[in-house]
PDB file of C-alpha atoms in Angstrom:
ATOM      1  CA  UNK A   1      22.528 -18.278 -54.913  1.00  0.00           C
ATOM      2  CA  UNK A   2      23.820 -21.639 -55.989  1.00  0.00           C
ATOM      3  CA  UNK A   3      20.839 -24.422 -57.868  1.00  0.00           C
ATOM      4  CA  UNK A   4      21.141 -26.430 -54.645  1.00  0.00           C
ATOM      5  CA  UNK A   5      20.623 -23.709 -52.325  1.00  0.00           C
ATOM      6  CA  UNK A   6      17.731 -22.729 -54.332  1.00  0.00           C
ATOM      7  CA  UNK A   7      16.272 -25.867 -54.033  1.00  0.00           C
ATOM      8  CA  UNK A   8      16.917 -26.138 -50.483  1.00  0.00           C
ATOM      9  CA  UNK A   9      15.292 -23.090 -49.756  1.00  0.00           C
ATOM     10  CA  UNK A  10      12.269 -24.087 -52.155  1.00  0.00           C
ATOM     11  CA  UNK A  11      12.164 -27.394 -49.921  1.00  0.00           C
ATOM     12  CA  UNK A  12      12.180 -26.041 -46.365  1.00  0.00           C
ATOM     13  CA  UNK A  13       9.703 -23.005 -47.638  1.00  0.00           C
ATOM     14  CA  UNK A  14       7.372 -25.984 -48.988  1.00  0.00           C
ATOM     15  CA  UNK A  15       7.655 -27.708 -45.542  1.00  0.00           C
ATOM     16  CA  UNK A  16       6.786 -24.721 -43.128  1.00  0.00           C
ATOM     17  CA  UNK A  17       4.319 -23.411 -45.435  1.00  0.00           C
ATOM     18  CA  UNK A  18       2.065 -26.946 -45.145  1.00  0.00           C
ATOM     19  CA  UNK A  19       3.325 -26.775 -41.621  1.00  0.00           C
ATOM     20  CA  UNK A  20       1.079 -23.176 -41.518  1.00  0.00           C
ATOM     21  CA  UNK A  21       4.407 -21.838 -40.994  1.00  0.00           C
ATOM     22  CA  UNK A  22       5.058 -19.688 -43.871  1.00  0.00           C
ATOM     23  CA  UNK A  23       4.063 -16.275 -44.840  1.00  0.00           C
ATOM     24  CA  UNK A  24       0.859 -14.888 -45.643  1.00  0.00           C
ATOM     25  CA  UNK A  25      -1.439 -14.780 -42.364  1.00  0.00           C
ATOM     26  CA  UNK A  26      -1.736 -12.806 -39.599  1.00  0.00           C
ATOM     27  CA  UNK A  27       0.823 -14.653 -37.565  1.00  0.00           C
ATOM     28  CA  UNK A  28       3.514 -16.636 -38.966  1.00  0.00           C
ATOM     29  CA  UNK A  29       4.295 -18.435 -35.949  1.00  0.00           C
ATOM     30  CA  UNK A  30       2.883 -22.349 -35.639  1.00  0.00           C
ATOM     31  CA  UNK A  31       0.988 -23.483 -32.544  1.00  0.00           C
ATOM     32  CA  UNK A  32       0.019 -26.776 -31.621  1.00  0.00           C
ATOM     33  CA  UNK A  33      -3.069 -28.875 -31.300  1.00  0.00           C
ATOM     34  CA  UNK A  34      -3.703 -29.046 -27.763  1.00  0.00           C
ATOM     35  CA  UNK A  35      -3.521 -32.528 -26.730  1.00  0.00           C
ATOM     36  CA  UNK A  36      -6.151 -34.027 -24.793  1.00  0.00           C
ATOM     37  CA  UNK A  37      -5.653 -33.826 -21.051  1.00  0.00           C
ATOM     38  CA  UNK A  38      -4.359 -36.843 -19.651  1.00  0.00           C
ATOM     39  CA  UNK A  39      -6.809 -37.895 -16.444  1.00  0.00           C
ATOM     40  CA  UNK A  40      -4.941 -41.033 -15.760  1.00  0.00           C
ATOM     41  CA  UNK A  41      -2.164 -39.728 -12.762  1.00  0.00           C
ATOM     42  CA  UNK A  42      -2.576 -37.911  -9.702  1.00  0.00           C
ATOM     43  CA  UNK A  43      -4.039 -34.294  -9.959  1.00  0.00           C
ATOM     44  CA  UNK A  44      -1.065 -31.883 -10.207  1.00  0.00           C
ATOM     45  CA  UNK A  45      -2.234 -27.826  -9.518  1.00  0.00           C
ATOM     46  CA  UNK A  46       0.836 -27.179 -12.466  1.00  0.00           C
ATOM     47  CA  UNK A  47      -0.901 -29.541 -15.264  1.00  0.00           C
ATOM     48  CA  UNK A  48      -1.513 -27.796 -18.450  1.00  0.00           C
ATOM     49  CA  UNK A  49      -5.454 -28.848 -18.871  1.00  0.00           C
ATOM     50  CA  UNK A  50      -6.201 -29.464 -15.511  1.00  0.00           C
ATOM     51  CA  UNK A  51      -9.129 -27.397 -13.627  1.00  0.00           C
ATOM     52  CA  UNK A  52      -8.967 -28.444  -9.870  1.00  0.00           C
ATOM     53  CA  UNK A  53     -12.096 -27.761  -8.096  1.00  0.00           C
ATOM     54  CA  UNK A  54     -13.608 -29.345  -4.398  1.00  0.00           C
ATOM     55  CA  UNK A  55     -15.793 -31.704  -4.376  1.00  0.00           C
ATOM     56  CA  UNK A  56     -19.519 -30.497  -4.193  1.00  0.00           C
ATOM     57  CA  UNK A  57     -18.380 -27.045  -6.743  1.00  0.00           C
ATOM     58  CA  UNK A  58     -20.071 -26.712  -9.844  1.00  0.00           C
ATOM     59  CA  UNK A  59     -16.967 -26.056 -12.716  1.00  0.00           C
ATOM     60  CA  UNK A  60     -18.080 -24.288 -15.979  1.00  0.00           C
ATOM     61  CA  UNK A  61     -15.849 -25.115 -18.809  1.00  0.00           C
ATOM     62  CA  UNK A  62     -14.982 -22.449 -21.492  1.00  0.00           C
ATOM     63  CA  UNK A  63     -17.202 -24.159 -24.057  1.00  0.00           C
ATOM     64  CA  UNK A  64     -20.418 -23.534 -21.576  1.00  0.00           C
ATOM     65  CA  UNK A  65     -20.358 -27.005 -20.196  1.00  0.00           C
ATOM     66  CA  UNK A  66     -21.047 -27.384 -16.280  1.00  0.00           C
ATOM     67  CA  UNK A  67     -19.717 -30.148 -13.832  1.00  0.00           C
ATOM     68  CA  UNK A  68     -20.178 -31.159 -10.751  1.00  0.00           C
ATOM     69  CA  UNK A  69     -19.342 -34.083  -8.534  1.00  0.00           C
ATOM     70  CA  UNK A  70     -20.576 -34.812  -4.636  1.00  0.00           C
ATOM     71  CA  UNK A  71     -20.202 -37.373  -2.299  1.00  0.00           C
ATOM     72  CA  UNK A  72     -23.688 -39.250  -2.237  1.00  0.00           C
ATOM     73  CA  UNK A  73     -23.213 -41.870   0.438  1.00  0.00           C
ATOM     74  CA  UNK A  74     -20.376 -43.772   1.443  1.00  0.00           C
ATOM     75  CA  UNK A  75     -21.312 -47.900   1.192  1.00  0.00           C
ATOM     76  CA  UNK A  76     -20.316 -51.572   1.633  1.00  0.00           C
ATOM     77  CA  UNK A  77     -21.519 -53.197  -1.105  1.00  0.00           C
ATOM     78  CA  UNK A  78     -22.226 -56.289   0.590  1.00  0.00           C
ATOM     79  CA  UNK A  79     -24.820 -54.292   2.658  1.00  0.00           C
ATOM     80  CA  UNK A  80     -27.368 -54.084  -0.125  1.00  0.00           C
ATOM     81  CA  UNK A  81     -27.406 -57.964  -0.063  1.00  0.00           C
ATOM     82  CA  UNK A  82     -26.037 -59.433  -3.162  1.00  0.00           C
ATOM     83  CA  UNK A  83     -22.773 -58.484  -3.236  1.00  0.00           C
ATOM     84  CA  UNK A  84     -19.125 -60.128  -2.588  1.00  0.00           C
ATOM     85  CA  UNK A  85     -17.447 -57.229  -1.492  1.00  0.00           C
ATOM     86  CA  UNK A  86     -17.096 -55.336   1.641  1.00  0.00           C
ATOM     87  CA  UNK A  87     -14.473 -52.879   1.102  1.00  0.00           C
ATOM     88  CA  UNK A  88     -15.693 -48.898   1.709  1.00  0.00           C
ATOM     89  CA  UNK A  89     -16.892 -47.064  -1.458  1.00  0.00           C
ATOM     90  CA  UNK A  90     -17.348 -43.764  -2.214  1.00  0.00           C
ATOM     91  CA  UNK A  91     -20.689 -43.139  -4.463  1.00  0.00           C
ATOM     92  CA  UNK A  92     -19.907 -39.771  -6.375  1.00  0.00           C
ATOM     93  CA  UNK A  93     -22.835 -38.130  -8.104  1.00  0.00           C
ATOM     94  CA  UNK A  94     -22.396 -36.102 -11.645  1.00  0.00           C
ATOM     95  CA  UNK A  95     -24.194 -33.758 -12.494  1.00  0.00           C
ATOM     96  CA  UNK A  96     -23.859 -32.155 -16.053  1.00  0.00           C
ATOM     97  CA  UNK A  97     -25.725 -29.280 -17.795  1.00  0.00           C
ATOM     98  CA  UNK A  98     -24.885 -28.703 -21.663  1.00  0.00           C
ATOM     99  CA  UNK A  99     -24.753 -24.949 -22.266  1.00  0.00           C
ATOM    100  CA  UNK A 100     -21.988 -25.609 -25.375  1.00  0.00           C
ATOM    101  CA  UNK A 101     -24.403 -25.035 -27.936  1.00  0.00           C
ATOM    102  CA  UNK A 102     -24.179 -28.590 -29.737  1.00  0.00           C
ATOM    103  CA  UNK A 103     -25.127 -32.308 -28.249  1.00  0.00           C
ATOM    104  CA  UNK A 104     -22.518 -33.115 -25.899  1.00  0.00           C
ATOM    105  CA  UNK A 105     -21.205 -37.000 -26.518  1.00  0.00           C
ATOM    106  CA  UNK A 106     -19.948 -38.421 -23.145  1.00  0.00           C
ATOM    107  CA  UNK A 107     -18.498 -41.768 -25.006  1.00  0.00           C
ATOM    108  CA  UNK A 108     -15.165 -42.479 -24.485  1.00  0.00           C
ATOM    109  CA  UNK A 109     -15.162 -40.281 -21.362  1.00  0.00           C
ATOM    110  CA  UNK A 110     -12.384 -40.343 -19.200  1.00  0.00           C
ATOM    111  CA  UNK A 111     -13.135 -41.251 -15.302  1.00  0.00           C
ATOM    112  CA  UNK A 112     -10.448 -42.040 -12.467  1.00  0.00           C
ATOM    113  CA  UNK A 113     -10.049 -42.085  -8.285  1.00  0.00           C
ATOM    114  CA  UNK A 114      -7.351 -41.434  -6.684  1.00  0.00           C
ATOM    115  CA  UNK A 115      -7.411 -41.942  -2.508  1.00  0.00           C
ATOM    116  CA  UNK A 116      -4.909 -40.186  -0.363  1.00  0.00           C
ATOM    117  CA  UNK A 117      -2.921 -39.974  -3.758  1.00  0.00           C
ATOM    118  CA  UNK A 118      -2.875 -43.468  -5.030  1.00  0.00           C
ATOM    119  CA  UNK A 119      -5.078 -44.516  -7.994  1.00  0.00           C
ATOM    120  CA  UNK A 120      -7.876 -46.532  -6.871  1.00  0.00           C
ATOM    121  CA  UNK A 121     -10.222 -48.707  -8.177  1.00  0.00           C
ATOM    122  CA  UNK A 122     -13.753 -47.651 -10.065  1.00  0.00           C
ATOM    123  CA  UNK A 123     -16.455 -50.018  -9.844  1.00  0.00           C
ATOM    124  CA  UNK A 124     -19.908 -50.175 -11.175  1.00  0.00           C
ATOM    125  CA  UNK A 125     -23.081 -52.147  -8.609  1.00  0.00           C
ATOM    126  CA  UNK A 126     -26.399 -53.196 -10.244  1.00  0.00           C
ATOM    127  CA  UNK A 127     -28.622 -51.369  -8.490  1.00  0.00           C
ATOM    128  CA  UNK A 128     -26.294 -48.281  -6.687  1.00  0.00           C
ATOM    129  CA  UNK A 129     -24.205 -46.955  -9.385  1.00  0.00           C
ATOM    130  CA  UNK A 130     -26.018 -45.337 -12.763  1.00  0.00           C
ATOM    131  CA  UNK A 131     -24.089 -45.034 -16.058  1.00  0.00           C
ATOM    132  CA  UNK A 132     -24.048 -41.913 -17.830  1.00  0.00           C
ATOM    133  CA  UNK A 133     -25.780 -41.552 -20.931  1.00  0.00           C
ATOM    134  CA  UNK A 134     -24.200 -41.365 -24.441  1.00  0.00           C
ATOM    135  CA  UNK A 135     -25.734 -38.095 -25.677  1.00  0.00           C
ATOM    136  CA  UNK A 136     -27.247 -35.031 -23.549  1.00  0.00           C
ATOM    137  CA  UNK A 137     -28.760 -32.523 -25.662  1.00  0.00           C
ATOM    138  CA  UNK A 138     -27.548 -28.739 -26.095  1.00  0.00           C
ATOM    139  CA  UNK A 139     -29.234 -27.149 -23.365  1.00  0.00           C
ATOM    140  CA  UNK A 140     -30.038 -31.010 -21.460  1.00  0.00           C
ATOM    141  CA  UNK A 141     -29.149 -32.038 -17.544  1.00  0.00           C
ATOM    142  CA  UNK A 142     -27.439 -35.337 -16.633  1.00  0.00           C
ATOM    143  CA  UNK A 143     -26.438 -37.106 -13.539  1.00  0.00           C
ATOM    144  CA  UNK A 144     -25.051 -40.549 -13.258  1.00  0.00           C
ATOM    145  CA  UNK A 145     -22.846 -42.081 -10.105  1.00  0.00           C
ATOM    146  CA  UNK A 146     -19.450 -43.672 -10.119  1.00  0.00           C
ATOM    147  CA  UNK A 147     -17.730 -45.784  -7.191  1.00  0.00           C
ATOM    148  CA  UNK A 148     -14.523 -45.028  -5.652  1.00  0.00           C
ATOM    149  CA  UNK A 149     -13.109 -48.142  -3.702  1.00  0.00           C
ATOM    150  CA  UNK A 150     -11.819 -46.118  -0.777  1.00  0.00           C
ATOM    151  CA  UNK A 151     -10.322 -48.444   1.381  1.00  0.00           C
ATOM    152  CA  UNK A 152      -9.242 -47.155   4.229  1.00  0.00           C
ATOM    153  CA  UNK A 153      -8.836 -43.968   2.915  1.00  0.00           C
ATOM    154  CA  UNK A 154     -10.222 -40.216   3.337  1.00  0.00           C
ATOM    155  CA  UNK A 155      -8.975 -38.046   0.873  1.00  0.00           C
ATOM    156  CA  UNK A 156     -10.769 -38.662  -2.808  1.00  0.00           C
ATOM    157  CA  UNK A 157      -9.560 -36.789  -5.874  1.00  0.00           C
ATOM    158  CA  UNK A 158     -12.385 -37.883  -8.651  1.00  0.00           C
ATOM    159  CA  UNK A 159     -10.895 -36.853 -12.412  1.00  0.00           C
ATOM    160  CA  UNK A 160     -13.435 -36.412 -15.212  1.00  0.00           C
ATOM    161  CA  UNK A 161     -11.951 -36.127 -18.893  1.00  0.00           C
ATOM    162  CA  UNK A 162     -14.861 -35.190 -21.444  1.00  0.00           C
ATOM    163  CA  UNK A 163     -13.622 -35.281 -25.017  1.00  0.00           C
ATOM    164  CA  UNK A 164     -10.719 -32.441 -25.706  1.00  0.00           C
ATOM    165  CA  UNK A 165     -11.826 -30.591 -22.855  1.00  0.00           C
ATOM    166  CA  UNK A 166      -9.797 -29.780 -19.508  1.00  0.00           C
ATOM    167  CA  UNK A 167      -9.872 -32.269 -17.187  1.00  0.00           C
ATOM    168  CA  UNK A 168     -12.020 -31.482 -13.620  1.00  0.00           C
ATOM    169  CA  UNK A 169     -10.579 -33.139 -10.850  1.00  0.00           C
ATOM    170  CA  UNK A 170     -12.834 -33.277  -8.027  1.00  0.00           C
ATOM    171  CA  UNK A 171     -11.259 -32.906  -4.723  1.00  0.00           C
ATOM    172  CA  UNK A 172     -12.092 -33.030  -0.764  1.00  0.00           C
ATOM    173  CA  UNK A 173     -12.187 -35.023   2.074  1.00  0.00           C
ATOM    174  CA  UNK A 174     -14.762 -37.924   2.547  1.00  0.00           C
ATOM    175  CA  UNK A 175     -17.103 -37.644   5.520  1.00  0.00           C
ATOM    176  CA  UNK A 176     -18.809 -41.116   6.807  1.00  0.00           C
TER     177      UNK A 176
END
């Protein structure tokens, strides 16, 4: 073997072996990171990281988390008095229960609507919608509401992205 090809060789062993491909575990092929799903489209059944569920089902996660999301009432805003708005909204209940061992942080979670497959707008009302909190507790329940501008629409898909996990898309028809 020629000095350049052993220095080639050197190199590209060097490379794989930070990229954890080189010899000396168990496997010596390289997998990705999983990237976090990506909540922000319409639910596809084929999406890598997607669970797809019906609205009302409880989903547990492989981590021991459980979700669930439920038409509470569909509302005109401008019914309760002091607000501008009377488009149709969709209030859609939460529920979480933290079986993953560890505080679960729902920060930078990951929420979107989709009606009769077009993205649709998530609002929050003073007095009808309740944010989630930051923290629950290993072992801790949760529920909090979101609001899905329907329109004139009947089909709601409701996505929920919590940290690396699999997106749950919610998924039924809305009753009046």
């Amino acid at each position: 073997m020629t000095r350049n090809r052993a220095i080639t060789a050197v190199a590209v062993l060097s490379l794989l072996s930070l990229a954890g491909c080189g010899s000396g575990g168990e496997d010596d092929t390289a997998t990705p990171a999983p990237e976090p799903p990506d909540v922000t489209s319409t639910p596809d059944p084929e999406q890598l990281g997607w669970i797809l569920s019906d609205l009302g089902a409880e989903v547990e996660l492989d981590d021991g988390l459980r979700l669930s999301a439920e038409i509470g009432e569909v509302f005109v805003p401008n019914d309760f008095g002091s607000h501008d708005d009377s488009g149709r909204y969709a209030l859609v209940v939460v529920s979480a229960t933290n079986g993953t061992g560890a505080p679960l942080t729902l920060d930078g979670m990951v929420v979107e609507c989709v009606v009769d497959g077009i993205p649709a707008e998530r609002a929050t009302f003073d007095g009808i919608t309740v944010a989630p909190p930051s923290v629950v507790e290993n072992g801790g329940d949760t529920a909090w509401s979101e609001a899905c501008s329907l329109g004139e629409g009947q089909g709601l898909e409701f996505g929920l992205g919590i940290g690396d996990r699999d997106a749950v898309w919610f998924m039924g028809a809305v009753d009046e």
